[in-house]
Short mmCIF file of C-alpha atoms and ligand atoms in Angstrom, two decimals:
data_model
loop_
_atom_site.label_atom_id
_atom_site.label_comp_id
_atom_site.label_asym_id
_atom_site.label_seq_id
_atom_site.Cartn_x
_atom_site.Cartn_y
_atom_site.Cartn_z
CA UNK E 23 15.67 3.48 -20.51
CA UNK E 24 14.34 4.51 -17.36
CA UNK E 25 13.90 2.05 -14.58
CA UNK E 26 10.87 2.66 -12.39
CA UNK E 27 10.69 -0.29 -10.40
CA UNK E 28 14.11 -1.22 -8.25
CA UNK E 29 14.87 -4.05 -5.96
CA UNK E 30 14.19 -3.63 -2.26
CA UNK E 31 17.03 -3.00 0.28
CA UNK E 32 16.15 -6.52 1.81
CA UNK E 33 16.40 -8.56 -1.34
CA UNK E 34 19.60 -6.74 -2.06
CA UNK E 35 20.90 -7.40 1.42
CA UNK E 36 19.96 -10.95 1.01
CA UNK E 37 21.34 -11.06 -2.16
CA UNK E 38 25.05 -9.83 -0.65
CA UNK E 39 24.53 -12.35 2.43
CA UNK E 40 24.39 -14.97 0.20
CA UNK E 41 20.66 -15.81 1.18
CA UNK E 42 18.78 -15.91 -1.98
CA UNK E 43 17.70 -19.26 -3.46
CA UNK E 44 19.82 -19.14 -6.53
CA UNK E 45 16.10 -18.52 -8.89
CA UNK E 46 16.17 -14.83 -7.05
CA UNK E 47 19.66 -14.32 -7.56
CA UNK E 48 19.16 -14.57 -10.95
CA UNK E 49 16.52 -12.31 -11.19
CA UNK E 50 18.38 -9.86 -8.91
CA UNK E 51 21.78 -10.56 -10.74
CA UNK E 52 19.56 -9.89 -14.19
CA UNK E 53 18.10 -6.55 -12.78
CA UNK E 54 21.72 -5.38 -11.59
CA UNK E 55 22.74 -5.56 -15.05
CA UNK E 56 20.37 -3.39 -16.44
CA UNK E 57 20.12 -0.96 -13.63
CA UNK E 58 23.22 0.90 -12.05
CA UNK E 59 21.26 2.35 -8.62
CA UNK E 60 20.75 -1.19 -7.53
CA UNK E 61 24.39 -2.28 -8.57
CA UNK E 62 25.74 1.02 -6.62
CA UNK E 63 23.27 -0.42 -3.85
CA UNK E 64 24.40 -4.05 -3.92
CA UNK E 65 27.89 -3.05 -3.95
CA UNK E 66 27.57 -1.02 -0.62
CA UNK E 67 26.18 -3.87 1.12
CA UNK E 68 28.74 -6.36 0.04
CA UNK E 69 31.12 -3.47 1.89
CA UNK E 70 28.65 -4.01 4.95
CA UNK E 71 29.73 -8.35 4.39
CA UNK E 72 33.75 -6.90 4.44
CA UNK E 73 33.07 -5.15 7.40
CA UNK E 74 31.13 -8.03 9.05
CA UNK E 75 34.09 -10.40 7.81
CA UNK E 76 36.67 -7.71 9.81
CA UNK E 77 34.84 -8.24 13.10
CA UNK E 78 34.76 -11.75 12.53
CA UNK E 79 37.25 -12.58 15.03
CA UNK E 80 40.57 -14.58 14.02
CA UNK E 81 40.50 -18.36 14.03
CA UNK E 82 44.29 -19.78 13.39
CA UNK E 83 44.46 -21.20 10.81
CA UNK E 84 47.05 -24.74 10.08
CA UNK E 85 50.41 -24.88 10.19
CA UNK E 86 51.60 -25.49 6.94
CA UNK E 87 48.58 -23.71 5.54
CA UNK E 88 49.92 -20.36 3.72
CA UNK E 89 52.67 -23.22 2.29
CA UNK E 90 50.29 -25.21 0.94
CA UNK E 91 48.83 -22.25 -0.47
CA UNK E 92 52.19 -20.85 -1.93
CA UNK E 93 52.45 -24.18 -3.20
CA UNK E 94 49.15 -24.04 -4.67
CA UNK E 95 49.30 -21.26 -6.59
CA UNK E 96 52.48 -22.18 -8.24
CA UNK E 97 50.12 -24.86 -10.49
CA UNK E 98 46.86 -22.36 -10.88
CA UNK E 99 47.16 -20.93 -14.24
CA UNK E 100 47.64 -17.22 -14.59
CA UNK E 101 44.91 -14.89 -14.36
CA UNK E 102 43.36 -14.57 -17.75
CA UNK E 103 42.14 -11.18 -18.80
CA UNK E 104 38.60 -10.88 -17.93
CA UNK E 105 36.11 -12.16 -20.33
CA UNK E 106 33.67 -9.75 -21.54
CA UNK E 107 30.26 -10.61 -20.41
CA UNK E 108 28.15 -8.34 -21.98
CA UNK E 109 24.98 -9.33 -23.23
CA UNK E 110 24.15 -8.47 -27.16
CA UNK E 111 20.41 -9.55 -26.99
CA UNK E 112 17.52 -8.78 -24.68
CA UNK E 113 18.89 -11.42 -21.94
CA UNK E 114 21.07 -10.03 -19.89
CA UNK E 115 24.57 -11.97 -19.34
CA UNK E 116 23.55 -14.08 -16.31
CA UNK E 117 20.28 -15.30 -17.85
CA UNK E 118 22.14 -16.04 -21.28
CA UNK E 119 24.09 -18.24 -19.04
CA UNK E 120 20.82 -20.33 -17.95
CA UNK E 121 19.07 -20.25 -20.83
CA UNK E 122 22.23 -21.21 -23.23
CA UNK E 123 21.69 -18.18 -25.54
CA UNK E 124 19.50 -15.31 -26.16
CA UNK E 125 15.33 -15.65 -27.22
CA UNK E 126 16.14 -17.97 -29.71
CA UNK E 127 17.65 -20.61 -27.35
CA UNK E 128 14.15 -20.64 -25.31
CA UNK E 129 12.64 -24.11 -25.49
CA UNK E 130 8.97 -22.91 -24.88
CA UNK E 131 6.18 -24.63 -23.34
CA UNK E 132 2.58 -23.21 -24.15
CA UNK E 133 0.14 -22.85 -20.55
CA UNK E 134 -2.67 -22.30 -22.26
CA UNK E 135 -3.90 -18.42 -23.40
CA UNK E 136 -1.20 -17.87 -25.48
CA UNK E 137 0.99 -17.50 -22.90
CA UNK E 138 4.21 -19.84 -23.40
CA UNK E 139 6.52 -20.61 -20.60
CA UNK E 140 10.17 -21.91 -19.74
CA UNK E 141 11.48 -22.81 -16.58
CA UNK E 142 15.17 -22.71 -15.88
CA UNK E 143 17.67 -24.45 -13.83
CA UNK E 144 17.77 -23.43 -10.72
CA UNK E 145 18.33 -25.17 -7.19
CA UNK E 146 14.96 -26.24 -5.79
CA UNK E 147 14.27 -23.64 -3.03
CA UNK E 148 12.50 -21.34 -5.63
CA UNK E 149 11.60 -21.66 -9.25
CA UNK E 150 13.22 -19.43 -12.22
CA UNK E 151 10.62 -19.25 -15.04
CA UNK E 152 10.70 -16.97 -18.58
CA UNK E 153 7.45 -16.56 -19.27
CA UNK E 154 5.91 -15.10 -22.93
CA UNK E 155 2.89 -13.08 -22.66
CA UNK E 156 1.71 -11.88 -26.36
CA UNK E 157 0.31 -8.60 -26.59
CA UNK E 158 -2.73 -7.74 -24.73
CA UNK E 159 -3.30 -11.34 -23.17
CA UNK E 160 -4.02 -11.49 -19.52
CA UNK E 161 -2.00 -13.88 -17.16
CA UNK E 162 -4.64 -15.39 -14.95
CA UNK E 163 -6.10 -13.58 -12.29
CA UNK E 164 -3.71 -15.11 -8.84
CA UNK E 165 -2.55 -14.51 -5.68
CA UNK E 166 0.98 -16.04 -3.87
CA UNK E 167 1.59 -17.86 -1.02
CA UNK E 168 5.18 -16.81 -0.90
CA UNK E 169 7.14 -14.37 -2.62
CA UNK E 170 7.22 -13.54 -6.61
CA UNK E 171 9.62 -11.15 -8.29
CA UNK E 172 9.26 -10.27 -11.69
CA UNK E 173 11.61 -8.39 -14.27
CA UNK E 174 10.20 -7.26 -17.60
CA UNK E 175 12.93 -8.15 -20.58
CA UNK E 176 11.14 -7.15 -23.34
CA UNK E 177 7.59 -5.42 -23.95
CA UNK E 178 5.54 -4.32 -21.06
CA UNK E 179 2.51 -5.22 -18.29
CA UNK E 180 0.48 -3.56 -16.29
CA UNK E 181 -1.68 -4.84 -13.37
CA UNK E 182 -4.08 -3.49 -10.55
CA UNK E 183 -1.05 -1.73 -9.06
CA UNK E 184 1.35 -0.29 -11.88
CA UNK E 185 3.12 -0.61 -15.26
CA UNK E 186 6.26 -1.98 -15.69
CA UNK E 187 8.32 -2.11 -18.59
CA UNK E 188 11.92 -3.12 -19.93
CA UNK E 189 14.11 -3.19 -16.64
CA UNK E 190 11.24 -2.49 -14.12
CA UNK E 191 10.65 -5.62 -11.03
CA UNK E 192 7.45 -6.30 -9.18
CA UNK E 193 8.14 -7.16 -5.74
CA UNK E 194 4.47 -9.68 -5.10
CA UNK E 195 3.65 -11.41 -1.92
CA UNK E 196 0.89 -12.72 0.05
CA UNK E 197 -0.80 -9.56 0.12
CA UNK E 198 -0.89 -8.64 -3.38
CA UNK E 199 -4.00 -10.35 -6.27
CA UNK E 200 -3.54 -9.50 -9.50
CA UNK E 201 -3.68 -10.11 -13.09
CA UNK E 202 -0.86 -8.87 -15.15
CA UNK E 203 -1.99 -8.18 -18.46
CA UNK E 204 0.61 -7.69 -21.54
CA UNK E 205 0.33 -3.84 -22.88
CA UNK E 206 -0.92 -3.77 -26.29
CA UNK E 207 1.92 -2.95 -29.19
CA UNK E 208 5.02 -5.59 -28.20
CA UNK E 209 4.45 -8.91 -26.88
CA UNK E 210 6.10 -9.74 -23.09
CA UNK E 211 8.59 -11.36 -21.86
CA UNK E 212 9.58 -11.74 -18.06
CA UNK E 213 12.14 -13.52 -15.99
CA UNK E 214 9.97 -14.54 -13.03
CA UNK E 215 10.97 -16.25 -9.82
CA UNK E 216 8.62 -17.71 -6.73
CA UNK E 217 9.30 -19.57 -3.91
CA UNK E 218 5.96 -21.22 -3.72
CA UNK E 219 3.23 -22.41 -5.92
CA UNK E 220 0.97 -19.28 -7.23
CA UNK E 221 -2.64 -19.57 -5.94
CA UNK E 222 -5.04 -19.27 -8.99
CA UNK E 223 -9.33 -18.18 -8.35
CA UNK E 224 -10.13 -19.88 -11.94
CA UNK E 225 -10.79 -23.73 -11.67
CA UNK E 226 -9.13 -24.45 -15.17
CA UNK E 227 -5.71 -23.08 -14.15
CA UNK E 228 -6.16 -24.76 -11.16
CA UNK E 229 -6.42 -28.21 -12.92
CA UNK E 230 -3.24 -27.38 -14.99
CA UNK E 231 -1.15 -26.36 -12.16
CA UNK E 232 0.77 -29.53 -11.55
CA UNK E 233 1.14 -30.40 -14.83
CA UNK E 234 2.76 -26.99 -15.85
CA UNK E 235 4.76 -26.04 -12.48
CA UNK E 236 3.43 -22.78 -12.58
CA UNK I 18 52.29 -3.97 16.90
CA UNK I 19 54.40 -2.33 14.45
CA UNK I 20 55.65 -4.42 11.41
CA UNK I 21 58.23 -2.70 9.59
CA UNK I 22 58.76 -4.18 5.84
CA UNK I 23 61.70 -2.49 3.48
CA UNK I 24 59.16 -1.46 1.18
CA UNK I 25 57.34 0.52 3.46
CA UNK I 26 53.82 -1.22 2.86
CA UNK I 27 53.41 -2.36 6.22
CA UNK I 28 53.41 0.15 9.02
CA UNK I 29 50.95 -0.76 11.67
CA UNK I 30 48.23 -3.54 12.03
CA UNK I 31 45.67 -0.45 11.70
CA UNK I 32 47.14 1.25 8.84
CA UNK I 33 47.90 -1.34 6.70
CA UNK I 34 47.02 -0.68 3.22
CA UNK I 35 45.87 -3.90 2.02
CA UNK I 36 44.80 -2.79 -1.87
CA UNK I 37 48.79 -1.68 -2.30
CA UNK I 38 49.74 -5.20 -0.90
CA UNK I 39 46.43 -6.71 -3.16
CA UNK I 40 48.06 -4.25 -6.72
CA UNK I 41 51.63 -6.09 -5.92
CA UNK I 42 50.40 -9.39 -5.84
CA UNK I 43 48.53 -8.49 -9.27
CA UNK I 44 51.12 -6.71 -10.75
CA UNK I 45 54.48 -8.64 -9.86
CA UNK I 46 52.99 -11.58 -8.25
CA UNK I 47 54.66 -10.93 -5.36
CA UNK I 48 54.43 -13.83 -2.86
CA UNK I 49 55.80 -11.89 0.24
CA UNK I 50 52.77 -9.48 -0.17
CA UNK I 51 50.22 -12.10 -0.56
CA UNK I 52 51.69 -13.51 2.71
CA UNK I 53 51.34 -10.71 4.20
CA UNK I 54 47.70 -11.02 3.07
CA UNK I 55 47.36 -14.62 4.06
CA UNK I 56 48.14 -14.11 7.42
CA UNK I 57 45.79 -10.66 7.83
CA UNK I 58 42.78 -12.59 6.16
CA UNK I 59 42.65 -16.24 6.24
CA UNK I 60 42.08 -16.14 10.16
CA UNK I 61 39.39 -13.96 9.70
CA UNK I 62 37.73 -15.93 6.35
CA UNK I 63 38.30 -19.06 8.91
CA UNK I 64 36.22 -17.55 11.73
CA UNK I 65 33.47 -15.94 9.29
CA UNK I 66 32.87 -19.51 7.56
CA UNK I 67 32.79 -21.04 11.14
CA UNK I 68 30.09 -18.88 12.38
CA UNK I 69 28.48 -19.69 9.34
CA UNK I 70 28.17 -23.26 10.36
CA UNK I 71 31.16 -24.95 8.51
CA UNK I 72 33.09 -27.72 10.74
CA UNK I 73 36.38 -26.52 11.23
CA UNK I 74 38.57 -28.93 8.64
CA UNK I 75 35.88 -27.38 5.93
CA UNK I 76 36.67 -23.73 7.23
CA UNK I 77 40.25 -24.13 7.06
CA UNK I 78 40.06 -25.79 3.44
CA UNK I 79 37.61 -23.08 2.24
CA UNK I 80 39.42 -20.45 3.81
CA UNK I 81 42.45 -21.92 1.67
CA UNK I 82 40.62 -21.79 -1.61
CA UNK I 83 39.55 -18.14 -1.24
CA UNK I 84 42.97 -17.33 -0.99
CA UNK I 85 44.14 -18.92 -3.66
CA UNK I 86 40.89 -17.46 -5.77
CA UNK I 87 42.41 -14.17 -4.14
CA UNK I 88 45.69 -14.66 -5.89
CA UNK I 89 43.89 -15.84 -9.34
CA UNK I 90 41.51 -13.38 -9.51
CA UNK I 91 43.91 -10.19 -8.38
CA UNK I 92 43.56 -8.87 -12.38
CA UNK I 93 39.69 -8.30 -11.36
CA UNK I 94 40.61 -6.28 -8.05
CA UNK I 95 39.62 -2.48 -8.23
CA UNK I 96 40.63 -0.69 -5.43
CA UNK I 97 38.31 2.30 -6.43
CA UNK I 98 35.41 0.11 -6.25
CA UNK I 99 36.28 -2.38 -3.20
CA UNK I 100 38.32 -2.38 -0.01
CA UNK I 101 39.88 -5.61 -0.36
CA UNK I 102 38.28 -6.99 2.94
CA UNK I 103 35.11 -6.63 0.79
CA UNK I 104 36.32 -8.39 -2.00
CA UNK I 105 37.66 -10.94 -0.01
CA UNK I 106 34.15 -11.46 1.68
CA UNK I 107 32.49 -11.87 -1.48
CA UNK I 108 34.83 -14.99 -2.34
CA UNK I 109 34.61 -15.83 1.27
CA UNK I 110 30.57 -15.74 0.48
CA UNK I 111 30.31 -17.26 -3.28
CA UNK I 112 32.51 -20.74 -1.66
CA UNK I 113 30.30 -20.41 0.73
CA UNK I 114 26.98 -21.01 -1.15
CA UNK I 115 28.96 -23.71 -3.06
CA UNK I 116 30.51 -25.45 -0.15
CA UNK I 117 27.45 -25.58 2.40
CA UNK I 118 24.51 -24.98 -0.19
CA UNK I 119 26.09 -26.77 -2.99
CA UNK I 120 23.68 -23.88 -5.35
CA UNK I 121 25.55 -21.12 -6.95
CA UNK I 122 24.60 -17.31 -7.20
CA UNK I 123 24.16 -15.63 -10.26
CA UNK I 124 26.38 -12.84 -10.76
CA UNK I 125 25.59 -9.67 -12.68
CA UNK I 126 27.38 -8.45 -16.07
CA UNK I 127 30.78 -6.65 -15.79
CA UNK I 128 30.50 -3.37 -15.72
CA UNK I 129 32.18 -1.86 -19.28
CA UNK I 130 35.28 -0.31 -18.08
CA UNK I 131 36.21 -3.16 -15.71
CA UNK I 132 39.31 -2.54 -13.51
CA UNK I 133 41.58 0.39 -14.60
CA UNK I 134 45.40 -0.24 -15.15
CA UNK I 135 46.30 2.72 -13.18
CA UNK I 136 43.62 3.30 -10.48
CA UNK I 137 43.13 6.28 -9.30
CA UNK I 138 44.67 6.75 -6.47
CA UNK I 139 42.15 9.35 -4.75
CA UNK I 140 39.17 7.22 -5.62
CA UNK I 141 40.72 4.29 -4.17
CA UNK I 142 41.81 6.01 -0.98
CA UNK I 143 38.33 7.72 -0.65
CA UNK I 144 36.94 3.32 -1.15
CA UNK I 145 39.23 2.85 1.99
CA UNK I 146 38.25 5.78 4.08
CA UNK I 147 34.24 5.07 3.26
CA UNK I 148 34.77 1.86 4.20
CA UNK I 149 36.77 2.07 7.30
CA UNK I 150 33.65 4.70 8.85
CA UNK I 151 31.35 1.82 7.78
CA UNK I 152 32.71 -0.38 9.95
CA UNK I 153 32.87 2.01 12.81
CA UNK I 154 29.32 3.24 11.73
CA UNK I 155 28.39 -0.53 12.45
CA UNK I 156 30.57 -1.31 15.81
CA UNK I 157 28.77 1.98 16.78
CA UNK I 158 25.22 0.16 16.41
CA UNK I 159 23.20 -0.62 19.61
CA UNK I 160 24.01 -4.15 19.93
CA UNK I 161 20.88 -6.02 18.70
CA UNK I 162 20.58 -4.12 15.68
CA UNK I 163 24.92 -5.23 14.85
CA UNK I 164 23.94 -8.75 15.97
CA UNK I 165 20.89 -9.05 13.54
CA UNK I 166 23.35 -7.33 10.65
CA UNK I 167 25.98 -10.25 11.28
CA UNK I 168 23.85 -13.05 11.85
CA UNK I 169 22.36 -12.06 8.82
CA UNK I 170 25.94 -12.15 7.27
CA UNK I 171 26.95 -15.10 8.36
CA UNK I 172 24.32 -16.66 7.03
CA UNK I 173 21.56 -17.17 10.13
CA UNK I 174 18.72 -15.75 8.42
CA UNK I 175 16.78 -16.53 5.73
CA UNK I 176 16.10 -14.13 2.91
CA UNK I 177 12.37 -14.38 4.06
CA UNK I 178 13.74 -13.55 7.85
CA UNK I 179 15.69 -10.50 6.34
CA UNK I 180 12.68 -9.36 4.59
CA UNK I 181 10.37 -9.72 7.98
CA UNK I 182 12.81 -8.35 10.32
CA UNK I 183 12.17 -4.65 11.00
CA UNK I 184 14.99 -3.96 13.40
CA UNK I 185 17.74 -4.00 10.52
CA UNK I 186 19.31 -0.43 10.69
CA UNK I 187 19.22 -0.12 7.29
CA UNK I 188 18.94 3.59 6.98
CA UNK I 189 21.94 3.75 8.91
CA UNK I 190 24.03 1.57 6.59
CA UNK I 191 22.18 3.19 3.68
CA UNK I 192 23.34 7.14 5.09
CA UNK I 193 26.68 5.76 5.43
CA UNK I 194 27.29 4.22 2.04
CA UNK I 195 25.77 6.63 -0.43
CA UNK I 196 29.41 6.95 -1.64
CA UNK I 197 29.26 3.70 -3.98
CA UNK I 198 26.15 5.48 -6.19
CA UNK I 199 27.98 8.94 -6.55
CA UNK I 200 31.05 7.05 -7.58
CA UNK I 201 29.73 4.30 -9.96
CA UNK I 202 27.91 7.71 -11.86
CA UNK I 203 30.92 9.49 -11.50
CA UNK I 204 32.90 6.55 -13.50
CA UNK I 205 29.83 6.13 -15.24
CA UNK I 206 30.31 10.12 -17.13
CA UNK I 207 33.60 8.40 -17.69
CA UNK I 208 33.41 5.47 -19.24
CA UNK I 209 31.97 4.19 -22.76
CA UNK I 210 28.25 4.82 -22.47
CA UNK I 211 25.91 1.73 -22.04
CA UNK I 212 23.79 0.75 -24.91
ZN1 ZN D 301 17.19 -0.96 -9.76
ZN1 ZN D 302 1.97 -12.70 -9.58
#
């Protein structure tokens, strides 16, 4: 598999400040499980956060407090061996965690087209959506008011400015329109996260909009 | 200041060599070392989660936890991969998000070969030298360009501010830390291959 499309150095900074709503992070946590650059990446800026935490000055901390600690840790059960969290399906590990499984756990909603969606759990600053494109169908022609990342699982789309396939992101903002369109052969399926509504040009996926969260 | 321990672990506030202490408290559970650790980093967690806006009975409780997580979680420590200030900033970060943002961050799949039992011990001195000339490659930043890098650490801006702001240097961290790549493919010829 060879990744085309890769996560920006500002997403992945954000991502090791601790500044993504938690939809992104799971998009960008789903990517760096698939693709090793970006981990390799994401690890050398949480090295940046150590170094940042270094500088940070010294604030002293309570009396009793490596006591309580010591004391602490006496009741904390030992370390268990690290689960293995590797994913058997087409979700990666962090997604199986949201969704409760792998494809089969998806409780679909059709949006009309063909196209079925899910959205996931996420704290409200941004939305976390899977979203099932069959083969050859067109998501509706839109543009965003904020940002939109999306990471191809399964199957592939293209749109006015690429193709992306199994492991690939677009990175879409205000200045990008487009209409994804599912390659023929597999049918789609994205992880897709956006901090603000998507703006659509056709009046009947305007209409649905608040009904479907899209 | 020079702090002489029988063991030898400890020589000099610079020189410490905090993954040795991090191995004993993994290994043996040794409580003197994570003391030793304690008093090095919960200061410094204190101040970071300060300056990240947390009142200072919440800093000094946080800063509590992520030591104790520290002692917990010591199995998952890999010295080849992390200096343990990093790793220690990464708990610092994740009770963090919980504590102020009450959300939680997804985290990506373990790698396959996870930490090994004997690390090697070149790889995880080569971790500690990158790391050490990435924080001088930072305190050597002009100082709007470090202040944007740490206010951005601490929390101050938004991912959309991070995005918009053109004056992070981050060619300059990026020259500096091309290390992690060559060393996660290195492993990677290692390890089981990925399916
Ligand atoms: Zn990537
Ligand atoms: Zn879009």
């Amino acid at each position: 598999m060879t990744i085309r499309h890769h996560l920006s150095d500002q997403l992945l900074m954000a991502y090791a400040a601790g500044q993504l709503p938690e939809a992104f992070s799971l998009v960008v946590a789903a990517h760096l499980s698939l693709c090793d650059d970006c981990r390799a990446q994401a690890d050398s800026f949480d090295a940046v956060g150590g170094a940042v935490l270094e500088e940070a000055g010294e604030i002293a901390m309570g009396e009793d407090a490596l006591a309580r600690t010591l004391a602490r840790i006496e009741w904390l059960p030992r370390a268990a061996a690290p689960k293995p969290r590797r994913a058997a399906g087409i979700f990666p590990a962090p997604l199986v965690d949201y969704v409760g499984g792998d494809l089969p756990a998806v409780r679909w909603r059709r949006v009309g087209g063909g196209v079925r969606q899910a959205i996931l759990p996420t704290d409200r600053d941004a939305t976390a959506r899977l979203l099932y494109i069959p083969a050859g169908t067109a998501v509706p022609d839109h543009g965003h008011r904020g940002l939109e990342l999306t990471l191809v699982l399964q199957g592939a789309f293209a749109d006015e400015t690429d193709r992306f396939s199994r492991g690939d992101v677009e990175i879409a903002d205000e200045a990008l329109e487009h209409t994804p369109v599912a390659l023929a052969g597999q049918d789609c399926i994205c992880l897709a996260a956006t901090d603000a509504p998507l703006r659509f040009r056709g009046l009947i996926p305007r209409l649905a909009q608040p009904l479907f969260r899209i | 200041m020079l702090r002489r321990k029988k063991d030898g672990l400890v020589s000099s506030e610079d020189e410490t060599d905090w993954a040795a202490l991090l191995l004993r408290v993994r290994d043996h559970q040794d409580r003197a070392a994570f003391a030793v650790l304690f008093r090095h980093f919960a200061p410094r967690v204190k101040a970071f989660l300060m300056k990240s806006g947390a009142g200072a009975s919440l800093a000094e409780e946080c800063a509590q936890d992520v030591m104790a997580v520290l002692w917990q979680k010591a199995h998952l420590f890999d010295p080849a991969r992390a200096s343990v200030a990093t790793w220690v900033y990464t708990i610092a970060r994740n009770r963090r998000i919980n504590a102020l943002r009450r959300a939680r961050r997804a985290e990506p799949e373990e790698l396959d070969w996870g930490p090994a039992p004997e690390p090697d011990q070149a790889e995880a001195l080569e971790t500690r030298q990158e790391t050490e000339r990435l924080g001088r490659a930072l305190a050597a930043l002009p100082t709007p360009q470090r202040t944007l890098i740490e206010r951005a650490f601490y929390g101050e801006l938004s991912h959309s501010e991070i995005a918009a702001e053109t004056g992070l240097p981050l060619g300059t961290i990026k020259s500096r830390i091309r290390l992690a790549l060559d060393k996660l493919r290195h492993r990677m010829g290692e390890g089981p291959k990925r399916t």
